[in-house]
């Protein structure tokens, strides 16, 4: 079970933002493993992972050892900073990291600014739940 | 699938992708042209990657219509088969490695895009057709440490 700090971008979000999130993290965590509920866990550079425009959430583990550690032991002092959880909501795109001042927290902080700057484009992927209602 | 079924399938795909205007009711000739263009993308993919698509593209568009919305929208534009293959590859996870665009008023529109597939193969797409430059409006534009990163290919807002 994850704990830690919540970081978010306010406003309706959708899978396109999760897609961009994972692609952006791919440029840094080249050997990450990505877990999307209901789908197999895949390497971040797998040809079967994308697009993620339908995902409601994703767990991005820094590398295979981190994924295996989380799977086996859950949260430990050694793996706490090795996972980022992103989820899409009607009112925000939300991230959970161990600590906003940790390396993963700083990555997410930089990512949030990128997501905000791309919202004019990304919100074109699917209607928000409000719009679809 | 009969011609009529294919036409209805296409219309539904185009409607869902927000480009239903591109395929009018009863326009079977238009539908046939789009079906030919879909087949042309399959052929171009096989030519460029030296392997066929995992399944017929029309089937993929039906099964993954939401996820492939940007590609469906590309059929309503006038992009070339080669550029549509590039869109498909990026949607499926390819990384954008290099983009060069050279434009000069009434003289030149030259687009060169290199992408890297998940198996580390690099593909180059080149076009001097202005309409293919439309793809530049769909890339996710980000930075990391101040350095530019283009990632992903995203659809226009549906009307």
GROMACS .gro file of C-alpha atoms in nm:
model
  292
    1UNK     CA    1   0.000   0.000   0.000
    2UNK     CA    2   0.136   0.338  -0.098
    3UNK     CA    3   0.147   0.634   0.133
    4UNK     CA    4   0.333   0.957   0.109
    5UNK     CA    5   0.259   1.281  -0.069
    6UNK     CA    6  -0.017   1.367  -0.314
    7UNK     CA    7   0.062   1.594  -0.605
    8UNK     CA    8  -0.195   1.693  -0.865
    9UNK     CA    9  -0.306   1.910  -1.153
   10UNK     CA   10  -0.656   2.044  -1.099
   11UNK     CA   11  -0.919   2.005  -1.367
   12UNK     CA   12  -1.081   1.716  -1.552
   13UNK     CA   13  -0.821   1.469  -1.670
   14UNK     CA   14  -0.826   1.161  -1.887
   15UNK     CA   15  -0.613   0.876  -2.012
   16UNK     CA   16  -0.424   1.096  -2.253
   17UNK     CA   17  -0.254   1.257  -1.957
   18UNK     CA   18  -0.162   0.915  -1.820
   19UNK     CA   19  -0.029   0.824  -2.165
   20UNK     CA   20   0.189   1.136  -2.172
   21UNK     CA   21   0.295   1.080  -1.811
   22UNK     CA   22   0.426   0.732  -1.883
   23UNK     CA   23   0.593   0.833  -2.209
   24UNK     CA   24   0.766   1.123  -2.033
   25UNK     CA   25   0.886   0.901  -1.749
   26UNK     CA   26   1.014   0.659  -2.014
   27UNK     CA   27   1.280   0.914  -2.109
   28UNK     CA   28   1.421   0.891  -1.754
   29UNK     CA   29   1.331   0.551  -1.611
   30UNK     CA   30   1.435   0.352  -1.918
   31UNK     CA   31   1.390   0.015  -1.749
   32UNK     CA   32   1.072   0.093  -1.559
   33UNK     CA   33   0.786  -0.152  -1.524
   34UNK     CA   34   0.430  -0.029  -1.572
   35UNK     CA   35   0.129  -0.178  -1.401
   36UNK     CA   36  -0.216  -0.085  -1.529
   37UNK     CA   37  -0.498  -0.261  -1.344
   38UNK     CA   38  -0.650  -0.534  -1.558
   39UNK     CA   39  -0.347  -0.560  -1.786
   40UNK     CA   40  -0.018  -0.748  -1.765
   41UNK     CA   41   0.274  -0.565  -1.606
   42UNK     CA   42   0.499  -0.457  -1.892
   43UNK     CA   43   0.840  -0.295  -1.940
   44UNK     CA   44   0.800   0.074  -2.018
   45UNK     CA   45   0.963   0.025  -2.359
   46UNK     CA   46   0.746  -0.271  -2.452
   47UNK     CA   47   0.574  -0.255  -2.788
   48UNK     CA   48   0.255  -0.376  -2.617
   49UNK     CA   49   0.219  -0.105  -2.352
   50UNK     CA   50   0.091   0.192  -2.550
   51UNK     CA   51  -0.139   0.367  -2.609
   52UNK     CA   52  -0.253   0.425  -2.251
   53UNK     CA   53  -0.525   0.672  -2.339
   54UNK     CA   54  -0.779   0.436  -2.183
   55UNK     CA   55  -0.604   0.386  -1.853
   56UNK     CA   56  -0.760   0.532  -1.539
   57UNK     CA   57  -0.447   0.477  -1.335
   58UNK     CA   58  -0.097   0.335  -1.359
   59UNK     CA   59   0.185   0.237  -1.127
   60UNK     CA   60   0.530   0.308  -1.267
   61UNK     CA   61   0.812   0.118  -1.093
   62UNK     CA   62   1.163   0.252  -1.151
   63UNK     CA   63   1.308  -0.082  -1.264
   64UNK     CA   64   1.232  -0.456  -1.252
   65UNK     CA   65   1.400  -0.495  -0.911
   66UNK     CA   66   1.176  -0.222  -0.766
   67UNK     CA   67   0.867  -0.389  -0.907
   68UNK     CA   68   0.974  -0.724  -0.768
   69UNK     CA   69   1.045  -0.567  -0.428
   70UNK     CA   70   0.700  -0.405  -0.415
   71UNK     CA   71   0.534  -0.726  -0.527
   72UNK     CA   72   0.719  -0.932  -0.269
   73UNK     CA   73   0.748  -0.700   0.032
   74UNK     CA   74   0.516  -0.407  -0.024
   75UNK     CA   75   0.640  -0.072   0.099
   76UNK     CA   76   0.988  -0.077   0.253
   77UNK     CA   77   1.240   0.191   0.333
   78UNK     CA   78   1.445   0.073   0.038
   79UNK     CA   79   1.177   0.085  -0.232
   80UNK     CA   80   0.959   0.374  -0.117
   81UNK     CA   81   1.100   0.618  -0.372
   82UNK     CA   82   1.091   0.370  -0.659
   83UNK     CA   83   0.726   0.395  -0.760
   84UNK     CA   84   0.491   0.664  -0.888
   85UNK     CA   85   0.116   0.617  -0.887
   86UNK     CA   86  -0.086   0.829  -1.128
   87UNK     CA   87  -0.464   0.833  -1.151
   88UNK     CA   88  -0.715   1.024  -1.356
   89UNK     CA   89  -1.018   1.184  -1.194
   90UNK     CA   90  -1.308   1.406  -1.287
   91UNK     CA   91  -1.149   1.698  -1.109
   92UNK     CA   92  -0.774   1.629  -1.121
   93UNK     CA   93  -0.482   1.424  -1.241
   94UNK     CA   94  -0.335   1.290  -0.921
   95UNK     CA   95   0.006   1.148  -0.832
   96UNK     CA   96   0.122   0.972  -0.519
   97UNK     CA   97   0.492   0.957  -0.437
   98UNK     CA   98   0.679   0.871  -0.121
   99UNK     CA   99   0.794   1.226  -0.057
  100UNK     CA  100   0.752   1.537  -0.272
  101UNK     CA  101   1.116   1.626  -0.199
  102UNK     CA  102   1.247   1.285  -0.305
  103UNK     CA  103   1.385   1.218  -0.653
  104UNK     CA  104   1.052   1.075  -0.773
  105UNK     CA  105   0.867   1.367  -0.613
  106UNK     CA  106   1.084   1.615  -0.799
  107UNK     CA  107   1.027   1.426  -1.123
  108UNK     CA  108   0.652   1.449  -1.074
  109UNK     CA  109   0.671   1.818  -0.991
  110UNK     CA  110   0.843   1.880  -1.324
  111UNK     CA  111   0.597   1.654  -1.500
  112UNK     CA  112   0.300   1.847  -1.361
  113UNK     CA  113   0.411   2.163  -1.534
  114UNK     CA  114   0.441   1.972  -1.861
  115UNK     CA  115   0.094   1.825  -1.823
  116UNK     CA  116  -0.055   2.169  -1.762
  117UNK     CA  117   0.113   2.308  -2.070
  118UNK     CA  118  -0.026   2.025  -2.284
  119UNK     CA  119  -0.383   2.039  -2.160
  120UNK     CA  120  -0.506   2.239  -2.457
  121UNK     CA  121  -0.416   1.939  -2.674
  122UNK     CA  122  -0.465   1.642  -2.443
  123UNK     CA  123  -0.821   1.718  -2.345
  124UNK     CA  124  -0.911   1.648  -2.705
  125UNK     CA  125  -0.871   1.274  -2.663
  126UNK     CA  126  -1.193   1.190  -2.485
  127UNK     CA  127  -1.476   1.390  -2.336
  128UNK     CA  128  -1.440   1.440  -1.965
  129UNK     CA  129  -1.697   1.258  -1.752
  130UNK     CA  130  -1.877   1.589  -1.713
  131UNK     CA  131  -1.889   1.643  -2.089
  132UNK     CA  132  -1.996   1.286  -2.157
  133UNK     CA  133  -2.282   1.303  -1.907
  134UNK     CA  134  -1.761  -0.807  -4.385
  135UNK     CA  135  -1.976  -0.691  -4.677
  136UNK     CA  136  -1.925  -0.353  -4.843
  137UNK     CA  137  -2.234  -0.221  -4.665
  138UNK     CA  138  -2.110  -0.345  -4.329
  139UNK     CA  139  -1.769  -0.193  -4.389
  140UNK     CA  140  -1.929   0.140  -4.479
  141UNK     CA  141  -2.137   0.136  -4.160
  142UNK     CA  142  -1.832   0.039  -3.957
  143UNK     CA  143  -1.630   0.321  -4.106
  144UNK     CA  144  -1.906   0.573  -4.046
  145UNK     CA  145  -1.932   0.467  -3.684
  146UNK     CA  146  -1.553   0.495  -3.641
  147UNK     CA  147  -1.545   0.838  -3.800
  148UNK     CA  148  -1.840   0.959  -3.594
  149UNK     CA  149  -1.681   0.841  -3.271
  150UNK     CA  150  -1.353   1.008  -3.364
  151UNK     CA  151  -1.532   1.336  -3.426
  152UNK     CA  152  -1.477   1.335  -3.804
  153UNK     CA  153  -1.811   1.198  -3.919
  154UNK     CA  154  -1.837   1.486  -4.165
  155UNK     CA  155  -1.568   1.314  -4.374
  156UNK     CA  156  -1.799   1.027  -4.466
  157UNK     CA  157  -2.145   1.133  -4.572
  158UNK     CA  158  -2.452   0.915  -4.540
  159UNK     CA  159  -2.477   0.677  -4.837
  160UNK     CA  160  -2.139   0.774  -4.976
  161UNK     CA  161  -2.026   0.426  -5.066
  162UNK     CA  162  -1.764   0.551  -5.311
  163UNK     CA  163  -1.605   0.757  -5.032
  164UNK     CA  164  -1.615   0.456  -4.802
  165UNK     CA  165  -1.440   0.244  -5.064
  166UNK     CA  166  -1.171   0.509  -5.096
  167UNK     CA  167  -1.115   0.512  -4.722
  168UNK     CA  168  -1.097   0.134  -4.717
  169UNK     CA  169  -0.835   0.150  -4.991
  170UNK     CA  170  -0.643   0.407  -4.789
  171UNK     CA  171  -0.653   0.179  -4.484
  172UNK     CA  172  -0.514  -0.102  -4.700
  173UNK     CA  173  -0.248   0.136  -4.832
  174UNK     CA  174  -0.134   0.202  -4.474
  175UNK     CA  175  -0.110  -0.173  -4.414
  176UNK     CA  176   0.099  -0.211  -4.730
  177UNK     CA  177   0.322   0.083  -4.640
  178UNK     CA  178   0.371  -0.055  -4.289
  179UNK     CA  179   0.480  -0.389  -4.433
  180UNK     CA  180   0.713  -0.216  -4.677
  181UNK     CA  181   0.876  -0.001  -4.410
  182UNK     CA  182   0.898  -0.256  -4.129
  183UNK     CA  183   0.945  -0.568  -4.342
  184UNK     CA  184   0.664  -0.739  -4.155
  185UNK     CA  185   0.284  -0.728  -4.175
  186UNK     CA  186   0.069  -0.562  -3.912
  187UNK     CA  187  -0.033  -0.794  -3.631
  188UNK     CA  188  -0.391  -0.789  -3.761
  189UNK     CA  189  -0.584  -0.605  -4.035
  190UNK     CA  190  -0.584  -0.233  -3.961
  191UNK     CA  191  -0.961  -0.201  -3.996
  192UNK     CA  192  -1.002  -0.467  -3.727
  193UNK     CA  193  -0.760  -0.280  -3.502
  194UNK     CA  194  -0.947   0.045  -3.555
  195UNK     CA  195  -1.270  -0.128  -3.454
  196UNK     CA  196  -1.121  -0.305  -3.152
  197UNK     CA  197  -0.910  -0.011  -3.030
  198UNK     CA  198  -1.108   0.275  -3.178
  199UNK     CA  199  -1.077   0.506  -2.880
  200UNK     CA  200  -0.706   0.446  -2.839
  201UNK     CA  201  -0.645   0.489  -3.212
  202UNK     CA  202  -0.863   0.799  -3.247
  203UNK     CA  203  -0.570   1.013  -3.366
  204UNK     CA  204  -0.512   0.771  -3.653
  205UNK     CA  205  -0.882   0.766  -3.747
  206UNK     CA  206  -0.872   1.145  -3.754
  207UNK     CA  207  -0.569   1.123  -3.982
  208UNK     CA  208  -0.778   0.941  -4.243
  209UNK     CA  209  -1.009   1.241  -4.251
  210UNK     CA  210  -0.712   1.466  -4.321
  211UNK     CA  211  -0.500   1.443  -4.633
  212UNK     CA  212  -0.191   1.292  -4.476
  213UNK     CA  213   0.000   1.031  -4.676
  214UNK     CA  214   0.005   0.658  -4.609
  215UNK     CA  215   0.365   0.682  -4.491
  216UNK     CA  216   0.286   0.951  -4.235
  217UNK     CA  217  -0.014   0.750  -4.116
  218UNK     CA  218   0.222   0.457  -4.054
  219UNK     CA  219   0.433   0.692  -3.844
  220UNK     CA  220   0.127   0.796  -3.645
  221UNK     CA  221   0.036   0.431  -3.590
  222UNK     CA  222   0.389   0.347  -3.472
  223UNK     CA  223   0.400   0.640  -3.228
  224UNK     CA  224   0.058   0.550  -3.087
  225UNK     CA  225   0.190   0.198  -3.037
  226UNK     CA  226   0.484   0.326  -2.838
  227UNK     CA  227   0.756   0.439  -3.078
  228UNK     CA  228   0.970   0.727  -2.953
  229UNK     CA  229   1.016   1.047  -3.151
  230UNK     CA  230   1.391   1.085  -3.187
  231UNK     CA  231   1.428   1.374  -3.430
  232UNK     CA  232   1.205   1.618  -3.615
  233UNK     CA  233   1.318   1.856  -3.886
  234UNK     CA  234   1.085   2.088  -4.069
  235UNK     CA  235   1.202   2.331  -4.333
  236UNK     CA  236   0.948   2.571  -4.478
  237UNK     CA  237   0.988   2.857  -4.722
  238UNK     CA  238   0.702   3.065  -4.856
  239UNK     CA  239   0.573   2.924  -5.183
  240UNK     CA  240   0.890   2.719  -5.219
  241UNK     CA  241   0.932   2.440  -4.972
  242UNK     CA  242   0.773   2.227  -4.701
  243UNK     CA  243   1.012   1.952  -4.604
  244UNK     CA  244   0.941   1.728  -4.308
  245UNK     CA  245   1.178   1.462  -4.175
  246UNK     CA  246   1.090   1.260  -3.866
  247UNK     CA  247   1.295   0.978  -3.713
  248UNK     CA  248   1.126   0.742  -3.470
  249UNK     CA  249   1.260   0.451  -3.268
  250UNK     CA  250   1.056   0.134  -3.231
  251UNK     CA  251   1.049  -0.078  -2.918
  252UNK     CA  252   1.296  -0.321  -3.081
  253UNK     CA  253   1.540  -0.029  -3.126
  254UNK     CA  254   1.493  -0.007  -3.501
  255UNK     CA  255   1.490   0.349  -3.631
  256UNK     CA  256   1.254   0.455  -3.908
  257UNK     CA  257   1.275   0.777  -4.107
  258UNK     CA  258   0.969   0.944  -4.257
  259UNK     CA  259   1.017   1.217  -4.514
  260UNK     CA  260   0.761   1.428  -4.693
  261UNK     CA  261   0.758   1.740  -4.905
  262UNK     CA  262   0.379   1.756  -4.900
  263UNK     CA  263   0.257   2.045  -4.685
  264UNK     CA  264  -0.044   1.846  -4.566
  265UNK     CA  265   0.183   1.596  -4.394
  266UNK     CA  266   0.323   1.876  -4.178
  267UNK     CA  267  -0.013   1.871  -4.002
  268UNK     CA  268   0.129   1.603  -3.773
  269UNK     CA  269   0.345   1.865  -3.602
  270UNK     CA  270   0.033   1.991  -3.425
  271UNK     CA  271  -0.031   1.659  -3.250
  272UNK     CA  272   0.291   1.583  -3.063
  273UNK     CA  273   0.299   1.610  -2.687
  274UNK     CA  274   0.552   1.889  -2.620
  275UNK     CA  275   0.742   1.869  -2.293
  276UNK     CA  276   1.069   1.960  -2.129
  277UNK     CA  277   1.295   1.795  -1.878
  278UNK     CA  278   1.566   2.000  -1.713
  279UNK     CA  279   1.494   2.262  -1.977
  280UNK     CA  280   1.565   2.020  -2.261
  281UNK     CA  281   1.298   1.952  -2.527
  282UNK     CA  282   1.110   1.625  -2.541
  283UNK     CA  283   0.843   1.540  -2.797
  284UNK     CA  284   0.641   1.241  -2.683
  285UNK     CA  285   0.316   1.085  -2.799
  286UNK     CA  286   0.063   1.176  -3.064
  287UNK     CA  287  -0.273   1.311  -2.954
  288UNK     CA  288  -0.610   1.367  -3.112
  289UNK     CA  289  -0.784   1.693  -3.170
  290UNK     CA  290  -1.079   1.773  -2.950
  291UNK     CA  291  -1.393   1.617  -3.087
  292UNK     CA  292  -1.670   1.857  -3.173
   0.00000   0.00000   0.00000
